[in-house]
XYZ file of C-alpha atoms in Angstrom:
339
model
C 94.875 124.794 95.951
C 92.643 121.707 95.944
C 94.322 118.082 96.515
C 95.453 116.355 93.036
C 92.568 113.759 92.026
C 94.089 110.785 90.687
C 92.783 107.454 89.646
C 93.711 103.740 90.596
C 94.757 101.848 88.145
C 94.537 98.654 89.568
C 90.754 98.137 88.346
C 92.234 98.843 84.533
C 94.992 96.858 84.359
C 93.540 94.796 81.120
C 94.612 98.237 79.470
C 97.657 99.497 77.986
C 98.937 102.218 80.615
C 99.607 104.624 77.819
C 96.236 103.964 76.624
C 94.814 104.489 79.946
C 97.165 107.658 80.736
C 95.557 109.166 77.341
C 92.288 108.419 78.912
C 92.774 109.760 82.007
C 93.931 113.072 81.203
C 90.505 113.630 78.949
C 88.840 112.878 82.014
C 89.940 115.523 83.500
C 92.743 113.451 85.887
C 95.891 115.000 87.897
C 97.785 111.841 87.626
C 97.858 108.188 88.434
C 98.226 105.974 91.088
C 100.217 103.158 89.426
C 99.230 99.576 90.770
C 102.149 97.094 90.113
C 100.220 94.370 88.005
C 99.417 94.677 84.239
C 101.923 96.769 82.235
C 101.927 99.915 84.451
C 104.402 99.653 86.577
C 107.059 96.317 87.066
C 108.801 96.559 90.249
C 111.751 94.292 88.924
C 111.944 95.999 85.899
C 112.185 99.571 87.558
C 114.883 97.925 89.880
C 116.918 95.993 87.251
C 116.410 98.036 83.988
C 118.338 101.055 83.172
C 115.630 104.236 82.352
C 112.656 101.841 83.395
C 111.078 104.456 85.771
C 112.134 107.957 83.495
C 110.333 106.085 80.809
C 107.499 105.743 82.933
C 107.168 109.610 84.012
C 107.838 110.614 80.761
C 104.728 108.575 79.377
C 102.853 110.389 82.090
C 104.132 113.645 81.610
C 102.949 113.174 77.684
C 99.383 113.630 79.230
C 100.269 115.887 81.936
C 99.724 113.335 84.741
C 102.322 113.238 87.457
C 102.714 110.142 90.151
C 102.206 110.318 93.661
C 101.948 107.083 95.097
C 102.322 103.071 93.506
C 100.322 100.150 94.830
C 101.536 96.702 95.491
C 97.881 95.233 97.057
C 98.266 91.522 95.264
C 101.653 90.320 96.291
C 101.072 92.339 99.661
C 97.867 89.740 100.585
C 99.941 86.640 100.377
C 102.375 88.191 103.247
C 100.597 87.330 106.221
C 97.435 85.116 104.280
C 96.952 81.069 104.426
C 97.621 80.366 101.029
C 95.895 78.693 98.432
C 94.781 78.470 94.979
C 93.141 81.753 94.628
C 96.489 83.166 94.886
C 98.113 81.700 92.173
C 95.789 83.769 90.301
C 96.798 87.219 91.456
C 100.574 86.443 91.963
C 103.333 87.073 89.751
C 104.709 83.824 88.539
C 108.441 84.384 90.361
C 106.345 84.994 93.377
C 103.856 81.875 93.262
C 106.951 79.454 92.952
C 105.980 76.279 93.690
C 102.815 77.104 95.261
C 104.396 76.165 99.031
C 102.553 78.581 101.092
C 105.755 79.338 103.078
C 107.721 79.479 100.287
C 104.985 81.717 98.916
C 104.776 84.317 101.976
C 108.489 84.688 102.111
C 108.989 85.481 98.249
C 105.955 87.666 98.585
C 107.655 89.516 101.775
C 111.071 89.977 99.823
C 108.763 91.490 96.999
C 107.023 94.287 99.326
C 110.842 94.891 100.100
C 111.335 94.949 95.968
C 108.835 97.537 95.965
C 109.467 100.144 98.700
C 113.457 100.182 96.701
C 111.457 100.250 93.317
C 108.826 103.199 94.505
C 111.863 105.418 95.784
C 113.622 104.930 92.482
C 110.430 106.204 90.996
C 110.145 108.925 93.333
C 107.305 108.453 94.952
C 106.816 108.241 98.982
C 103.932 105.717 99.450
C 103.233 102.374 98.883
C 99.701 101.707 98.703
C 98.609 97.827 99.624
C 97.470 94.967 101.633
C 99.223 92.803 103.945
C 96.813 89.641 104.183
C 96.113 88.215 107.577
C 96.361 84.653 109.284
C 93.114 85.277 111.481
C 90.631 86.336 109.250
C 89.032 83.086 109.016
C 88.663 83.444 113.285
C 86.321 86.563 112.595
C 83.506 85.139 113.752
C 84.383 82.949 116.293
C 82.548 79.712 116.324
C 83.781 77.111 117.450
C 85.104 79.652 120.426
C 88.585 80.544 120.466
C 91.406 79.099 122.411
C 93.222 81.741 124.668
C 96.066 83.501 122.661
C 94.557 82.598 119.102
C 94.289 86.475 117.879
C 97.379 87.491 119.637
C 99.430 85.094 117.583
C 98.156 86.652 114.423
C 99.314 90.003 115.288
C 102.510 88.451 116.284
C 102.524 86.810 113.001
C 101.577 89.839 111.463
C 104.513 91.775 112.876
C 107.211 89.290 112.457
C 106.726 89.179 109.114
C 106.165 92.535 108.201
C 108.527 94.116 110.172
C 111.528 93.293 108.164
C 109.495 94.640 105.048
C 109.140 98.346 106.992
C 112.733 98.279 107.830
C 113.674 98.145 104.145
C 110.959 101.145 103.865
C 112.564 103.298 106.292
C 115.551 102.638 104.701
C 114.742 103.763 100.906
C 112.260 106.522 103.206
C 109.032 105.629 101.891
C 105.998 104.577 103.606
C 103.541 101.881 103.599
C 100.074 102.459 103.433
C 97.375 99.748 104.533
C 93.993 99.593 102.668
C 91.828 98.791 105.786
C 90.161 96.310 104.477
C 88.201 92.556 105.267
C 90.212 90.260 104.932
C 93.547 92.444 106.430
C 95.292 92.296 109.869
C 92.958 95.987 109.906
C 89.581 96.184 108.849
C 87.986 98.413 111.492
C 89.150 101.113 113.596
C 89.756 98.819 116.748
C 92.050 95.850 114.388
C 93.970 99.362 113.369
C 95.258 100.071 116.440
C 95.530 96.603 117.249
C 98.058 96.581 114.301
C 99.495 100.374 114.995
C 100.595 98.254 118.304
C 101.303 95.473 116.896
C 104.596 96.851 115.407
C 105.486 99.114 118.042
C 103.946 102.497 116.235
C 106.621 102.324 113.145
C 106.268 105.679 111.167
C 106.668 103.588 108.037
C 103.476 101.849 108.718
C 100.032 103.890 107.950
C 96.800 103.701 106.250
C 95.419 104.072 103.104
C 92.166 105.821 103.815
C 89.413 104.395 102.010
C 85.783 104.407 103.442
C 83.708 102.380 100.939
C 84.863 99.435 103.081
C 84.314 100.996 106.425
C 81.152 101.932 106.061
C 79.080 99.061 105.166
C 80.257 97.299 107.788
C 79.001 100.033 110.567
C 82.135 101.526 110.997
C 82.343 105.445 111.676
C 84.635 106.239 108.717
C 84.866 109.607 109.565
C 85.978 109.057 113.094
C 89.008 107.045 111.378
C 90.482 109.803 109.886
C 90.060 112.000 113.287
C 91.725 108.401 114.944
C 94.259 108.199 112.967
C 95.361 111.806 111.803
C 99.064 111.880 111.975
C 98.616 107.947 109.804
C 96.554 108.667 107.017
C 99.717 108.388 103.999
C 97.663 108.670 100.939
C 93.088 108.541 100.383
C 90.980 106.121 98.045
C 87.343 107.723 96.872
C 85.180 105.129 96.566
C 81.941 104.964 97.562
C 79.632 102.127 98.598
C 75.658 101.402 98.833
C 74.188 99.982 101.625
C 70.689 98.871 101.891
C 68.211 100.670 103.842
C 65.827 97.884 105.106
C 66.361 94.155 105.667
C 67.894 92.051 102.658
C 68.194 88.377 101.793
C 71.951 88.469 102.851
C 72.973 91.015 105.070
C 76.947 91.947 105.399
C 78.648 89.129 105.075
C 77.197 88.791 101.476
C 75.297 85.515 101.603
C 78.081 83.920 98.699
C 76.554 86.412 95.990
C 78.253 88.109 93.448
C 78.629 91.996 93.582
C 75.795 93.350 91.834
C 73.098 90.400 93.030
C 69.990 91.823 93.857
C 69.598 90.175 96.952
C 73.162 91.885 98.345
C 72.754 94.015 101.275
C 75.398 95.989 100.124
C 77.800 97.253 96.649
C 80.617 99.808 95.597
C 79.026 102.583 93.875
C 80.620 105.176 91.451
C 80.999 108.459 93.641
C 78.058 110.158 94.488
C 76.137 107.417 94.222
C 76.255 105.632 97.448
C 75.431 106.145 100.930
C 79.056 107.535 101.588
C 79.228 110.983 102.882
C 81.987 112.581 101.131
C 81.359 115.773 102.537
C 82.517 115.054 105.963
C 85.230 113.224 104.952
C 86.868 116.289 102.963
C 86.390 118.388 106.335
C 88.006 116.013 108.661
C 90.777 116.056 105.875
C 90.998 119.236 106.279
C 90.948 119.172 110.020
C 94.330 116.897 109.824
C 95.883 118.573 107.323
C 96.178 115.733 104.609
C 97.062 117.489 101.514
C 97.924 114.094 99.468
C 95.938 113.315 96.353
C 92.161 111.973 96.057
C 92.998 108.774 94.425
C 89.772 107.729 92.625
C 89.450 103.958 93.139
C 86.210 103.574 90.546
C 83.988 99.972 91.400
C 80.467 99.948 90.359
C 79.410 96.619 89.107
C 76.656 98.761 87.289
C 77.503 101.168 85.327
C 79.841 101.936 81.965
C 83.348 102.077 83.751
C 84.324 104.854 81.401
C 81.674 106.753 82.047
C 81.810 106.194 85.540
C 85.595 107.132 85.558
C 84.720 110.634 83.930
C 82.074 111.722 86.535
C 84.040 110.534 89.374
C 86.464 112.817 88.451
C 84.348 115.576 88.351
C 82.461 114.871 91.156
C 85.484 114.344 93.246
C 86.914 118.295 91.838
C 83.250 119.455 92.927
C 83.628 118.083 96.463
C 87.120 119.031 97.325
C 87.773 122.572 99.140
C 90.783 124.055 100.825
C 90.487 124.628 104.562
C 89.311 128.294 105.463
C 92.765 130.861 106.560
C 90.724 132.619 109.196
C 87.348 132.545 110.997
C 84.332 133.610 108.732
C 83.747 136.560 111.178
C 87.146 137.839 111.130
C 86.132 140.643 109.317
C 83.635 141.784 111.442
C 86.066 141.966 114.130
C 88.739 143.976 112.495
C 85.940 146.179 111.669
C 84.883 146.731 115.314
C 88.803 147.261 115.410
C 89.040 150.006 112.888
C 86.159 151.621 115.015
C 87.397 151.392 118.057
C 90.470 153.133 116.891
């Protein structure tokens, strides 16, 4: 059977989840991949409220979507992040505080812990998210660095986050990193700088998603081949990259998505420079049998529409691996003969 196609619901979070969950089954979705802003899914609530999470399923199961994996990406980023204003924005209120950016990362950390308990109370295996990262300003690295600069991130990275996975390994679930800019991982080398980072935990993996591995010049296909035995759950989503010579180039020159002067965008799938063809055979190769989780962006185009056709696409694309050589039945043939 082909891998369940789900969709993200992070990037619909403005709607009602039933109303979404209605939606997504006449799109033709498997199930959805709950993010834990908006009303779909409250990880205090599911800890702290009697029936929280069977009333959840149940509204799923209404449509004949099932849940495979919740995503905590918001109050994952202000982990290991400097803090500021921005996240105020994209923080629940009991995690924002008082705004102290200490204060701020450790409520944030206890709240990743929140959400491995709440995600195996659900049922569900993976945790989907980000963790943030104290170096990403250091990217490019002008003035130069001092000695020891990056290596403190890491070891910021891993003090903090280790007491997260321990919780996961206790509840057994797994967190899965979006590599991502602005993440301790971003590329296949900051991966296994990370993977090392933490000693190799089994709780730690990746949430594949090449739309922001392959603008940047990153083999995204080699990352799955890199990284077999950690890819915990897949995002489709596919991105555009110019072809010649732009105004800004990949760092985005300040401009909003959808600028005509960008070097690069998300597209809806199938309608970037993403090749999703390889991608399904080197899933194949590993043996990930998780679900396509369709995580639809396209600054252009009717999101409902767009949902729909991703959907479709993504059911198009997807094959099982082959049981047996093409030619095996040539050779029991020759067989037979022989005999």
């Amino acid at each position: 059977m082909a891998r369940p196609v789900t969709l993200f619901t992070g990037q619909w979070a403005d709607l009602p989840l039933e109303t979404l969950a209605k939606k997504a089954a006449e799109w033709g979705y498997d199930g959805l991949e709950l993010a834990c802003w908006g009303d779909h899914f409250d990880v205090q609530r599911a800890l702290k409220e009697d029936g929280y999470c069977e009333e959840r399923l149940e509204l799923l199961a209404r449509y004949g979507l099932k849940v495979w994996a919740i995503s905590n990406h918001l109050v994952g980023q202000a982990v290991c992040d400097n803090i500021d204003e921005r996240h105020k924005a994209i923080l629940p209120p009991h995690v924002w505080g008082d705004g102290d950016p200490e204060g701020v990362r450790q409520r944030a950390a206890r709240e990743m812990m929140d959400t491995a308990r709440a995600a195996a109370k659900l049922g569900v295996k993976v945790v989907n998210g980000f963790t943030g990262s104290s170096i990403w300003h250091l990217l490019y690295a002008f003035p130069p660095l001092l000695p020891g600069m990056i290596e403190k991130g890491y070891e910021d990275f891993a003090r903090r986050w280790n007491p997260i996975l321990d919780v996961f390994e206790e509840v057994g679930v797994r967190f899965a990193l979006e590599v991502h800019p602005t993440e301790i991982a971003f590329d296949i080398s900051s991966a296994e700088r990370a993977l090392e980072a933490i000693g190799y935990r089994e709780s730690f993996g990746f949430n594949y998603d090449p739309s922001h591995l392959g603008y940047q010049g990153v083999d995204y296909v080699a990352f799955i081949e890199r990284f077999a035995d950690r890819i915990y759950h897949v995002h489709m989503k596919d991105v555009w990259w110019s072809p010649v010579p732009k105004r800004s180039g990949v760092f985005g020159g300040h401009l909003e998505f959808g600028h005509r002067d960008r070097y690069w965008d998300f597209r809806s799938i199938g309608r970037g420079n993403i090749r999703f063809e390889e991608i399904i055979r080197a899933l194949n190769r590993i043996g990930y049998d998780g679900p396509l989780s369709i995580e639809w962006e396209d600054i252009g185009m009717d999101r409902e529409h767009g949902a729909r056709e991703a959907c479709a696409r993504v059911k198009a694309m997807d094959f099982p691996p082959s049981a047996a050589a093409f030619d095996a039945a040539f050779a029991r043939e020759r067989q037979a003969q022989a005999t």
